[in-house]
Coordinates of N, CA and C in Angstrom, one line a residue:
X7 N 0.8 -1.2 0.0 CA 0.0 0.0 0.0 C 0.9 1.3 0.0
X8 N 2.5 1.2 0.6 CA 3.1 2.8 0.3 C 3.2 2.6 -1.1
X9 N 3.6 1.9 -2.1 CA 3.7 1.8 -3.4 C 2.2 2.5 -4.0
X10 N 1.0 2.2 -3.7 CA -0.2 2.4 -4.1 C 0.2 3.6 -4.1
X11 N 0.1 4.4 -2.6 CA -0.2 5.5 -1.8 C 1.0 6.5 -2.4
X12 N 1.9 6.1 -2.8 CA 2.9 6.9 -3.9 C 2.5 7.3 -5.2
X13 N 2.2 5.7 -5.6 CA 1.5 6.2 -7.1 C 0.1 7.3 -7.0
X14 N -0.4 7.0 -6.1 CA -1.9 7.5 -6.2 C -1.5 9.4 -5.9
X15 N -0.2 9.5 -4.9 CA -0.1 11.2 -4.7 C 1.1 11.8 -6.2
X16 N 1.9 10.6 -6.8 CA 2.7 11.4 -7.9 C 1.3 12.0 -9.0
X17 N 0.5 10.3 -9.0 CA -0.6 10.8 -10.1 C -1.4 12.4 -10.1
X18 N -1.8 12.6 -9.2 CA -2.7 14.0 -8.2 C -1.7 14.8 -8.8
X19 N -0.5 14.9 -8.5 CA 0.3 15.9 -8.9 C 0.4 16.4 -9.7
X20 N 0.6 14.9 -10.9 CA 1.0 15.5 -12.5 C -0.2 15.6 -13.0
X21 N -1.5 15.8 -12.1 CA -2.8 16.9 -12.8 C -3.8 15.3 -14.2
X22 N -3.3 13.7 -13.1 CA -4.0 12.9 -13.8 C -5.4 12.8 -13.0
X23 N -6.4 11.9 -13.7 CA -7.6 12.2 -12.9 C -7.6 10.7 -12.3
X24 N -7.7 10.4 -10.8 CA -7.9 9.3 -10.3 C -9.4 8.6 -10.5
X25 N -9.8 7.7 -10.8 CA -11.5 7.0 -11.0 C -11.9 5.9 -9.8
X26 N -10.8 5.3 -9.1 CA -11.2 4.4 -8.1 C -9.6 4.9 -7.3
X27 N -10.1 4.9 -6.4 CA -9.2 4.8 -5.1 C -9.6 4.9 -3.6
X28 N -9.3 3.8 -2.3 CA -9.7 3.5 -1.3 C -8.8 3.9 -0.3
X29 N -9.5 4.7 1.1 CA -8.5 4.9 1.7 C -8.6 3.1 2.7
X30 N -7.7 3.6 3.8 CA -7.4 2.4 4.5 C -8.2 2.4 5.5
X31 N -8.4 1.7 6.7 CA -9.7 1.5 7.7 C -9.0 2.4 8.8
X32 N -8.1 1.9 8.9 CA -7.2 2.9 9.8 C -5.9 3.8 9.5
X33 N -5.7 5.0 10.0 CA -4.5 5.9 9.2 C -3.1 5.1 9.5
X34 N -2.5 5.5 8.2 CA -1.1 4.9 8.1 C -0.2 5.8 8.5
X35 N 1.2 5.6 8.8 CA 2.2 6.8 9.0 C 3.0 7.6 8.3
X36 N 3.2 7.0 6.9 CA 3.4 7.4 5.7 C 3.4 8.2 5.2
X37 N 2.0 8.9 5.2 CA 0.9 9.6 4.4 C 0.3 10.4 4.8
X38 N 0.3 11.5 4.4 CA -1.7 12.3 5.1 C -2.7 11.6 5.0
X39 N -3.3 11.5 6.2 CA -4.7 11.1 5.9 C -5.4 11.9 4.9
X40 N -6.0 10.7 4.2 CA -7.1 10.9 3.1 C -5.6 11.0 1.4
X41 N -4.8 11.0 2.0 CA -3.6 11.0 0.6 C -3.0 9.2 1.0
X42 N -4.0 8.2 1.7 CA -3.0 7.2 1.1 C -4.3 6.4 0.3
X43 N -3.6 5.3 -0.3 CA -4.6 4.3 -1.3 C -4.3 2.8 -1.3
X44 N -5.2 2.4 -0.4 CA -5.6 0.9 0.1 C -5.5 0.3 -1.3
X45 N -4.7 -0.5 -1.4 CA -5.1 -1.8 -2.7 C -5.5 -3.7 -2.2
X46 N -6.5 -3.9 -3.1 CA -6.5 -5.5 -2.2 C -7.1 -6.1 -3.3
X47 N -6.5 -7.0 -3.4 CA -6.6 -8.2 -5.1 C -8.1 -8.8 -5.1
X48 N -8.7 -8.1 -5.9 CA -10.6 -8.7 -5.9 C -11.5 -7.5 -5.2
X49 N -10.7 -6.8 -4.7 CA -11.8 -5.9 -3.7 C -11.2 -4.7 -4.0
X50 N -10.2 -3.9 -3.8 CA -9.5 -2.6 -4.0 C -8.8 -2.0 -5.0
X51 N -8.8 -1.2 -5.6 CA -7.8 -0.8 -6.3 C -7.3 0.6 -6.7
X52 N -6.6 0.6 -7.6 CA -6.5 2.3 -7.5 C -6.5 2.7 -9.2
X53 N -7.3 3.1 -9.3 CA -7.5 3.3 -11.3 C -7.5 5.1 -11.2
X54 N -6.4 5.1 -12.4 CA -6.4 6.8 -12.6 C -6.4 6.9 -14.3
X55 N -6.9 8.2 -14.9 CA -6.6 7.7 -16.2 C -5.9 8.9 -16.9
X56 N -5.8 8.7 -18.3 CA -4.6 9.7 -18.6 C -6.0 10.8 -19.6
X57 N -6.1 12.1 -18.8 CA -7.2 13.1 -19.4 C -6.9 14.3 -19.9
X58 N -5.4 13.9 -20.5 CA -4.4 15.3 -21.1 C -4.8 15.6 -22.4
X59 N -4.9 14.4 -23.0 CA -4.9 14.3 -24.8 C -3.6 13.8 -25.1
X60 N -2.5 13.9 -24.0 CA -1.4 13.5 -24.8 C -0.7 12.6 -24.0
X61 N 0.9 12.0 -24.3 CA 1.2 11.1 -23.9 C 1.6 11.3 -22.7
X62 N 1.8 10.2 -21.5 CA 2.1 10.2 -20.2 C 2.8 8.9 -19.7
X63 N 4.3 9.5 -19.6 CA 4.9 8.0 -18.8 C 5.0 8.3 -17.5
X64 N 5.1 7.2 -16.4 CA 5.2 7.0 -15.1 C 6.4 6.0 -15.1
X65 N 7.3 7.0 -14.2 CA 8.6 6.0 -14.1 C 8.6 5.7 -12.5
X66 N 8.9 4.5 -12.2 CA 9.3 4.2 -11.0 C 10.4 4.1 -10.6
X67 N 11.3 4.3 -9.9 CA 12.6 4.1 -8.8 C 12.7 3.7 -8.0
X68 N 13.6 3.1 -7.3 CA 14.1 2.5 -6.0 C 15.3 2.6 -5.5
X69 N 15.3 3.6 -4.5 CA 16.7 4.2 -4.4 C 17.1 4.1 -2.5
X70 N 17.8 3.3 -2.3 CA 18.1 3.2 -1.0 C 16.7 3.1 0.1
X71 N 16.4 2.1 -0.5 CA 14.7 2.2 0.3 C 14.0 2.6 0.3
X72 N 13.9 3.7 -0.7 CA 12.8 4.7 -0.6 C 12.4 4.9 -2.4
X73 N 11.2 4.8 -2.1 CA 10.7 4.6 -3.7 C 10.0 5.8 -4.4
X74 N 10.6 6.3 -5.8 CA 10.2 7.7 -6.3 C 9.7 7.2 -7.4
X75 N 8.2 7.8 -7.6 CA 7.3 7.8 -8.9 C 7.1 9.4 -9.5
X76 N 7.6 9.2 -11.0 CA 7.6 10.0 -11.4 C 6.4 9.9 -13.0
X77 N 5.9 11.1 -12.8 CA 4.7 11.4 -14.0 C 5.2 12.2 -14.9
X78 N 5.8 12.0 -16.2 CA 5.8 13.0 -17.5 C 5.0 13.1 -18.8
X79 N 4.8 14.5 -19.2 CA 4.2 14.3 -19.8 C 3.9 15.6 -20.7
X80 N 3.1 16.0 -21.7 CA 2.9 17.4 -22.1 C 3.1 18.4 -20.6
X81 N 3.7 19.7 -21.1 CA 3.2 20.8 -19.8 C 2.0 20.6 -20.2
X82 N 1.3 21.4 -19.0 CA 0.3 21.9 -18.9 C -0.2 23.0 -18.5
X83 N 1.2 23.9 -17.6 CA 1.7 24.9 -17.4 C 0.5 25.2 -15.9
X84 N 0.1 24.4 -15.6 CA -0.4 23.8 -14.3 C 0.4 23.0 -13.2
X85 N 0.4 23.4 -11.7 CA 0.6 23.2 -10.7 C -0.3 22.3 -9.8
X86 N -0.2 21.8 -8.7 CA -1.1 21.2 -8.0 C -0.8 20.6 -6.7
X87 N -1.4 21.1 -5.7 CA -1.0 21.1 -4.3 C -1.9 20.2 -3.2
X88 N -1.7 19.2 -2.7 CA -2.3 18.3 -1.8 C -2.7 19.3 0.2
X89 N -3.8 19.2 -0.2 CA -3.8 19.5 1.3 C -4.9 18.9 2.2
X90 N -4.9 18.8 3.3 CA -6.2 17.8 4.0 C -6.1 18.6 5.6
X91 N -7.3 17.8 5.6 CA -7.8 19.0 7.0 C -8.4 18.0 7.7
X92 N -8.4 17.8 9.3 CA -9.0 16.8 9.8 C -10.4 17.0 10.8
X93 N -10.9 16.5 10.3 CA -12.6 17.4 10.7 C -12.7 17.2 12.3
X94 N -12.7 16.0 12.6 CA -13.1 15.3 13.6 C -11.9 14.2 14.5
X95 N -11.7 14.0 15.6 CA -11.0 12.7 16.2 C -11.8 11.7 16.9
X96 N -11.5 10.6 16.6 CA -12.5 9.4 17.1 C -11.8 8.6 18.4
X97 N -12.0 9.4 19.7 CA -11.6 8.5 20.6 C -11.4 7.0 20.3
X98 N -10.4 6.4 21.2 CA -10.3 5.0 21.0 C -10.5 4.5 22.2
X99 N -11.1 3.1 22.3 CA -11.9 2.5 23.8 C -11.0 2.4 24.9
X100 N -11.7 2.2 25.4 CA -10.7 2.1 27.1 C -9.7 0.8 26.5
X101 N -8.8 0.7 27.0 CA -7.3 -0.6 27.3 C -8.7 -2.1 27.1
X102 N -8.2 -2.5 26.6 CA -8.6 -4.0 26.5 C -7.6 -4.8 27.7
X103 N -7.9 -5.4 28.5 CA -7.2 -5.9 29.3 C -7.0 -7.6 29.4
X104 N -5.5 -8.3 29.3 CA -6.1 -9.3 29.0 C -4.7 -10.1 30.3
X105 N -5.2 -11.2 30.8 CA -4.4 -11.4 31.4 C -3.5 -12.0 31.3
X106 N -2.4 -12.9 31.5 CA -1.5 -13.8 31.1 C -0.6 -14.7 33.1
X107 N -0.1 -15.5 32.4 CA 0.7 -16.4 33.3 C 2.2 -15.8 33.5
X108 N 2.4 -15.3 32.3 CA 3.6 -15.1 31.9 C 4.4 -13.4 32.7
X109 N 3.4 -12.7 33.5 CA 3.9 -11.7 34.7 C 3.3 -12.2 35.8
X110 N 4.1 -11.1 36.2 CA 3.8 -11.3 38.5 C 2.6 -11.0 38.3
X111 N 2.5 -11.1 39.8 CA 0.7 -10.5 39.8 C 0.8 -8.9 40.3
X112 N 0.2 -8.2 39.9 CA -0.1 -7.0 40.1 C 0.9 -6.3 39.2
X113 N 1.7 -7.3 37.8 CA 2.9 -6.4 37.0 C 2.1 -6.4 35.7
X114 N 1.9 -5.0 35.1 CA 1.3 -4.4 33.9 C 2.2 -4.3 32.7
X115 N 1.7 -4.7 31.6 CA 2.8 -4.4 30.2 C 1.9 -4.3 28.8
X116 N 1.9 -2.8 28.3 CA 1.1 -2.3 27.1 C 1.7 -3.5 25.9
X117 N 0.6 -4.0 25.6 CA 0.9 -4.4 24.7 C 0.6 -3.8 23.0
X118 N -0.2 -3.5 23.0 CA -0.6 -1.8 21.5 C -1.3 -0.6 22.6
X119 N -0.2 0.1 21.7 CA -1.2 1.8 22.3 C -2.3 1.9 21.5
X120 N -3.0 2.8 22.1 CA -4.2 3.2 21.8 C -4.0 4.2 20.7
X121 N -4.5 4.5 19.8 CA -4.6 5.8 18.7 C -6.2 5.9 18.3
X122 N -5.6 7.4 18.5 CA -7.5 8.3 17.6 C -7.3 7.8 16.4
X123 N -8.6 7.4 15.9 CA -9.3 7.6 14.6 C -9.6 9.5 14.5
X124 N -10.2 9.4 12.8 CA -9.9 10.7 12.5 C -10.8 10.8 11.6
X125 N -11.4 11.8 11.7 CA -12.1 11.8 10.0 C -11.8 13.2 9.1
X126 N -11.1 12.9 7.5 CA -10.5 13.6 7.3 C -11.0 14.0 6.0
X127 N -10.5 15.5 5.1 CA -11.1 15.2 3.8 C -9.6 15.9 3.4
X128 N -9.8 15.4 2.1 CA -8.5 16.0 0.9 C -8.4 16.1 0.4
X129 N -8.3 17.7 -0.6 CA -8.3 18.8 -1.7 C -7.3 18.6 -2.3
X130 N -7.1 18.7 -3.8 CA -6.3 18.8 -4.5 C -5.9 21.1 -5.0
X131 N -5.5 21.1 -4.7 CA -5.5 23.1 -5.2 C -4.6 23.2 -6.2
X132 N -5.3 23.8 -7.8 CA -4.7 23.9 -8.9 C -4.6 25.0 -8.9
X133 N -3.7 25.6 -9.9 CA -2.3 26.8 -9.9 C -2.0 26.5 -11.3
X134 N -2.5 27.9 -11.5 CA -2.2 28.7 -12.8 C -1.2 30.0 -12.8
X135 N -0.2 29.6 -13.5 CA 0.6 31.2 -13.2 C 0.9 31.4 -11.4
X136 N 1.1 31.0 -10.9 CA 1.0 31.0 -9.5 C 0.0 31.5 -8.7
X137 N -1.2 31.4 -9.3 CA -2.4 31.6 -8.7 C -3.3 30.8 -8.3
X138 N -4.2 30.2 -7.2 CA -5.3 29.2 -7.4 C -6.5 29.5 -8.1
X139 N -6.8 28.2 -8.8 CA -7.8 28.4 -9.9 C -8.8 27.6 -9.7
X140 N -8.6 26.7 -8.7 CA -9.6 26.0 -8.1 C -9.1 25.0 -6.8
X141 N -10.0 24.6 -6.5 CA -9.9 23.5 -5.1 C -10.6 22.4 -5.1
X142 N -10.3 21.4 -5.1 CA -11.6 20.2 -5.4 C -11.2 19.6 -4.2
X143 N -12.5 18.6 -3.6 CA -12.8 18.1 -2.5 C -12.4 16.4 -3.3
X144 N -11.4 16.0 -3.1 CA -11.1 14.6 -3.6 C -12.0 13.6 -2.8
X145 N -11.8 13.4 -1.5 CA -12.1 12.7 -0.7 C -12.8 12.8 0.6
X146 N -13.6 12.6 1.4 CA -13.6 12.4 3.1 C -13.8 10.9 3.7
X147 N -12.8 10.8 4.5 CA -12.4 9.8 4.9 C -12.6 9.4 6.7
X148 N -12.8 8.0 6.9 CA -12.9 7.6 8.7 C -12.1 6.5 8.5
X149 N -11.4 7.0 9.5 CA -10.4 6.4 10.4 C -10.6 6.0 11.3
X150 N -10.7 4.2 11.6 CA -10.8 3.8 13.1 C -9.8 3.9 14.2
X151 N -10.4 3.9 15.4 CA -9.0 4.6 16.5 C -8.7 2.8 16.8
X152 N -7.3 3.1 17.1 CA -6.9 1.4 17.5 C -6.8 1.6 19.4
X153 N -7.8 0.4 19.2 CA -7.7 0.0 20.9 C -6.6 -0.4 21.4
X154 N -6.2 0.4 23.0 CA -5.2 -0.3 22.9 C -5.1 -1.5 24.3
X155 N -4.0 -2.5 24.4 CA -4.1 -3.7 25.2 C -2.5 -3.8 26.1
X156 N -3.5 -4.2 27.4 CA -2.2 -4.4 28.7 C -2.6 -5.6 28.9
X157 N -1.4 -6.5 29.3 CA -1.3 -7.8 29.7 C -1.1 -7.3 31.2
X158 N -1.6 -8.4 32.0 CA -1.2 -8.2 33.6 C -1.3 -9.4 34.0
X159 N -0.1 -9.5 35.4 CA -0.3 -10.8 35.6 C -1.4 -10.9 36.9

């Protein structure tokens, strides 16, 4: 999914139009929320298509772990700026508490922290001449908060 979530923000960039894309159930750390793109074989995907009139290659890289997608293509003498804004935070439930054999008694150990969920939306802002020319509402997205769990003995 960072591979998806790369291609799906080079695409946005180079001013392609996305047609299917999913965010994930819960936020990733990667990414802004509402800029990443869940993929899952039979169920998810990420379809963008090429709405320039002209030709468009997407090159990929791999460079010391870190992977760069690149969009070329006619100018368009257009810019385009990702931004997201988070509406809402979705507490996450009390500690799940589970116990084990394996501590003393009365000895506690987090096993996942807790994280807010979030609900988020995400604008693409186009630029002309260095001016904005519009704003579009790509997405609004929910994020589940992860519960979190202590072992105690």
């Amino acid at each position: 999914c960072q591979v998806s979530s790369t291609v799906y923000n080079a695409v946005l960039l180079g001013g392609l139009k996305v047609s299917e894309r999913h965010a994930h159930s819960m936020s990733v750390s990667y990414v802004e929320p509402s800029f990443d793109a869940m993929v899952s074989m039979g169920y998810a995907d990420l379809k963008f298509v090429n709405d320039t009139g002209g030709i468009v290659f997407i090159i990929a890289k791999i460079e010391n772990d870190n992977i760069c997608i690149s969009v070329y293509g006619e100018e368009q003498n257009l810019t385009y700026n990702r931004v997201y804004e988070v509406i809402d935070k979705i507490s996450p439930p009390d500690y799940l508490r589970v116990y084990t054999d394996g501590l003393l008694k009365g000895e506690e150990k987090i096993l996942v922290y807790p994280k807010d969920g979030l609900i988020s939306k995400g604008y693409l802002e186009i630029y002309k001449d260095g001016k904005m020319i519009d704003k579009k509402l790509l997405s609004q997205d929910k994020y589940k908060p992860i519960q979190g769990e202590i072992l105690y003995g």
